[in-house]
Backbone as CSV, one residue per row, in Angstrom:
resi,resn,N_x,N_y,N_z,CA_x,CA_y,CA_z,C_x,C_y,C_z
1,MET,178.508,-56.645,60.072,178.137,-55.891,61.223,177.167,-54.779,60.867
2,ALA,177.323,-54.252,59.723,176.399,-53.228,59.257,175.007,-53.803,59.174
3,SER,174.974,-55.067,58.866,173.693,-55.741,58.747,173.019,-55.849,60.109
4,SER,173.803,-56.133,61.140,173.217,-56.266,62.467,172.814,-54.901,63.018
5,GLU,173.493,-53.837,62.609,173.114,-52.497,63.057,171.826,-52.040,62.386
6,THR,171.609,-52.407,61.146,170.393,-51.989,60.452,169.194,-52.775,60.928
7,GLN,169.402,-54.005,61.407,168.288,-54.827,61.894,167.568,-54.160,63.064
8,PRO,168.273,-53.740,64.129,167.546,-53.107,65.228,166.888,-51.800,64.793
9,ARG,167.575,-51.053,63.960,166.976,-49.795,63.495,165.720,-50.071,62.679
10,PHE,165.758,-51.072,61.833,164.595,-51.426,61.025,163.462,-51.908,61.932
11,GLY,163.795,-52.719,62.916,162.811,-53.207,63.870,162.197,-52.066,64.663
12,GLN,163.041,-51.122,65.063,162.536,-49.984,65.819,161.645,-49.111,64.935
13,SER,162.029,-48.960,63.670,161.219,-48.122,62.806,159.885,-48.789,62.513
14,VAL,159.852,-50.130,62.390,158.595,-50.848,62.194,157.738,-50.709,63.444
15,LYS,158.351,-50.832,64.614,157.602,-50.666,65.864,157.037,-49.248,65.954
16,GLY,157.843,-48.281,65.536,157.370,-46.883,65.569,156.205,-46.681,64.620
17,LEU,156.327,-47.231,63.408,155.232,-47.121,62.440,153.980,-47.836,62.940
18,LEU,154.193,-49.014,63.509,153.060,-49.773,64.048,152.390,-49.001,65.186
19,SER,153.193,-48.399,66.027,152.662,-47.608,67.138,151.873,-46.411,66.606
20,ASP,152.421,-45.771,65.577,151.709,-44.641,64.969,150.376,-45.083,64.375
21,LYS,150.396,-46.246,63.714,149.167,-46.775,63.114,148.123,-47.102,64.181
22,VAL,148.572,-47.725,65.280,147.659,-48.057,66.373,147.057,-46.778,66.950
23,THR,147.874,-45.766,67.135,147.400,-44.482,67.654,146.386,-43.871,66.691
24,SER,146.696,-43.925,65.401,145.792,-43.385,64.387,144.468,-44.144,64.377
25,CYS,144.549,-45.460,64.424,143.328,-46.276,64.441,142.519,-46.016,65.708
26,SER,143.178,-45.838,66.826,142.477,-45.530,68.081,141.726,-44.210,67.937
27,GLY,142.386,-43.236,67.337,141.732,-41.943,67.103,140.528,-42.086,66.186
28,ASP,140.671,-42.921,65.143,139.559,-43.151,64.226,138.393,-43.847,64.929
29,VAL,138.701,-44.806,65.793,137.646,-45.511,66.541,136.931,-44.536,67.468
30,ILE,137.667,-43.664,68.107,137.057,-42.660,68.996,136.158,-41.732,68.186
31,ALA,136.665,-41.281,67.040,135.863,-40.392,66.187,134.597,-41.100,65.702
32,LEU,134.732,-42.365,65.330,133.573,-43.139,64.878,132.557,-43.306,66.011
33,THR,133.038,-43.575,67.199,132.156,-43.728,68.360,131.401,-42.429,68.623
34,ARG,132.117,-41.317,68.551,131.456,-40.010,68.759,130.384,-39.780,67.698
35,GLN,130.696,-40.137,66.454,129.737,-39.942,65.367,128.502,-40.818,65.551
36,VAL,128.693,-42.053,65.992,127.564,-42.957,66.247,126.702,-42.400,67.374
37,LEU,127.349,-41.913,68.430,126.593,-41.330,69.540,125.836,-40.091,69.095
38,LYS,126.482,-39.272,68.272,125.830,-38.066,67.763,124.634,-38.457,66.892
39,GLY,124.812,-39.497,66.053,123.703,-39.977,65.222,122.570,-40.499,66.072
40,SER,122.899,-41.191,67.150,121.877,-41.705,68.059,121.116,-40.547,68.697
41,ARG,121.831,-39.536,69.107,121.206,-38.353,69.714,120.335,-37.628,68.687
42,SER,120.820,-37.549,67.443,120.032,-36.919,66.387,118.732,-37.676,66.178
43,HIS,118.806,-38.990,66.215,117.601,-39.799,66.056,116.621,-39.537,67.194
44,GLU,117.138,-39.428,68.409,116.281,-39.132,69.563,115.611,-37.775,69.390
45,LEU,116.386,-36.795,68.947,115.834,-35.455,68.757,114.776,-35.444,67.657
46,LEU,115.029,-36.163,66.564,114.040,-36.240,65.491,112.767,-36.933,65.957
47,SER,112.912,-37.975,66.747,111.740,-38.676,67.280,110.930,-37.760,68.182
48,GLN,111.615,-37.025,69.028,110.928,-36.081,69.918,110.234,-34.984,69.110
49,ALA,110.900,-34.489,68.069,110.295,-33.466,67.218,109.044,-34.007,66.529
50,ALA,109.102,-35.256,66.079,107.929,-35.863,65.438,106.779,-35.987,66.428
51,ARG,107.080,-36.417,67.663,106.028,-36.525,68.685,105.424,-35.151,68.980
52,ASN,106.276,-34.140,69.094,105.785,-32.788,69.357,104.917,-32.285,68.207
53,MET,105.304,-32.641,66.992,104.531,-32.210,65.831,103.140,-32.838,65.838
54,VAL,103.053,-34.113,66.222,101.754,-34.779,66.304,100.886,-34.092,67.365
55,ILE,101.484,-33.759,68.486,100.747,-33.067,69.547,100.246,-31.713,69.038
56,GLN,101.122,-30.979,68.337,100.733,-29.670,67.811,99.639,-29.812,66.760
57,GLU,99.728,-30.858,65.948,98.714,-31.073,64.923,97.349,-31.296,65.566
58,ASP,97.310,-32.079,66.645,96.056,-32.295,67.368,95.524,-30.979,67.937
59,ALA,96.419,-30.186,68.486,96.006,-28.889,69.042,95.463,-27.977,67.942
60,ILE,96.103,-28.000,66.783,95.642,-27.173,65.660,94.269,-27.632,65.191
61,LEU,94.077,-28.942,65.089,92.769,-29.462,64.671,91.686,-29.091,65.683
62,HIS,92.021,-29.182,66.965,91.061,-28.806,68.017,90.736,-27.306,67.912
63,SER,91.756,-26.487,67.692,91.542,-25.041,67.553,90.683,-24.729,66.333
64,GLU,90.953,-25.435,65.240,90.157,-25.239,64.026,88.691,-25.577,64.289
65,ASP,88.446,-26.667,64.996,87.081,-27.065,65.334,86.420,-26.016,66.224
66,SER,87.171,-25.509,67.191,86.635,-24.472,68.086,86.300,-23.198,67.306
67,LEU,87.161,-22.826,66.373,86.884,-21.630,65.561,85.638,-21.817,64.702
68,ARG,85.459,-23.008,64.157,84.264,-23.299,63.355,83.017,-23.163,64.227
69,LYS,83.067,-23.710,65.447,81.921,-23.608,66.363,81.658,-22.154,66.748
70,MET,82.724,-21.391,67.002,82.550,-19.973,67.356,81.949,-19.189,66.195
71,SER,82.299,-19.554,64.973,81.728,-18.896,63.803,80.224,-19.150,63.726
72,ILE,79.823,-20.378,64.008,78.391,-20.718,64.005,77.666,-19.941,65.098
73,ILE,78.272,-19.884,66.283,77.661,-19.145,67.397,77.546,-17.661,67.047
74,THR,78.579,-17.108,66.420,78.557,-15.697,66.027,77.412,-15.428,65.050
75,THR,77.233,-16.333,64.103,76.141,-16.176,63.137,74.791,-16.201,63.857
76,HIS,74.616,-17.126,64.794,73.361,-17.207,65.553,73.141,-15.945,66.381
77,LEU,74.220,-15.431,66.989,74.082,-14.200,67.777,73.706,-13.014,66.893
78,GLN,74.234,-12.984,65.682,73.870,-11.901,64.754,72.386,-11.982,64.403
79,TYR,71.876,-13.195,64.159,70.444,-13.361,63.879,69.610,-12.901,65.068
80,GLN,70.041,-13.267,66.274,69.313,-12.865,67.473,69.335,-11.350,67.650
81,GLN,70.509,-10.750,67.370,70.612,-9.296,67.489,69.677,-8.605,66.506
82,GLU,69.612,-9.109,65.282,68.709,-8.531,64.281,67.256,-8.668,64.727
83,ALA,66.914,-9.837,65.282,65.540,-10.047,65.749,65.215,-9.099,66.900
84,ILE,66.146,-8.929,67.824,65.925,-8.011,68.957,65.773,-6.586,68.455
85,GLN,66.616,-6.218,67.504,66.566,-4.858,66.965,65.208,-4.610,66.290
86,LYS,64.710,-5.587,65.537,63.397,-5.443,64.901,62.298,-5.332,65.959
87,ASN,62.425,-6.133,67.028,61.421,-6.062,68.101,61.454,-4.721,68.808
88,VAL,62.648,-4.152,69.008,62.759,-2.831,69.648,62.100,-1.787,68.762
89,GLU,62.375,-1.863,67.456,61.745,-0.907,66.540,60.229,-1.074,66.544
90,HIS,59.784,-2.320,66.534,58.347,-2.596,66.569,57.751,-2.117,67.898
91,SER,58.507,-2.280,68.987,58.050,-1.831,70.299,57.888,-0.315,70.312
92,LYS,58.826,0.405,69.701,58.709,1.870,69.635,57.457,2.264,68.841
93,TYR,57.245,1.548,67.754,56.058,1.812,66.941,54.792,1.565,67.758
94,LEU,54.763,0.465,68.526,53.594,0.161,69.360,53.429,1.189,70.477
95,GLN,54.541,1.655,71.053,54.459,2.684,72.101,53.869,3.972,71.519
96,ASP,54.297,4.330,70.310,53.766,5.540,69.654,52.265,5.391,69.421
97,GLN,51.864,4.211,68.961,50.433,3.977,68.722,49.645,4.027,70.025
98,LEU,50.197,3.448,71.091,49.536,3.446,72.391,49.388,4.871,72.922
99,LYS,50.456,5.689,72.774,50.378,7.084,73.207,49.305,7.833,72.414
100,HIS,49.224,7.526,71.141,48.237,8.201,70.284,46.815,7.800,70.711
101,LEU,46.648,6.516,71.078,45.333,6.062,71.501,44.954,6.621,72.856
102,MET,45.930,6.864,73.730,45.665,7.352,75.075,45.293,8.840,75.066
103,LYS,45.580,9.538,74.009,45.271,10.967,73.962,43.830,11.235,73.781
């Protein structure tokens, strides 16, 4: 009779252990699913960051080109300013000569 009493208890304890294992495995599957989803989201974020970086790189290259062009324009404007300044000085000299001739 002791044998028949231990049988149900053993069966119940196996069922309890099995139930605990199923619960544990379910928790592990849920955790794994969350991790896969998080990895998928991370991949999406990295892809978006890469696309944004390419866009920024194009903008930087365009800005660099614009700065190079502005530097060339600045140099040309400096040459023009020097030429105008020389002409103004020459004009003053010519005005002085004209005044001297008119006297």
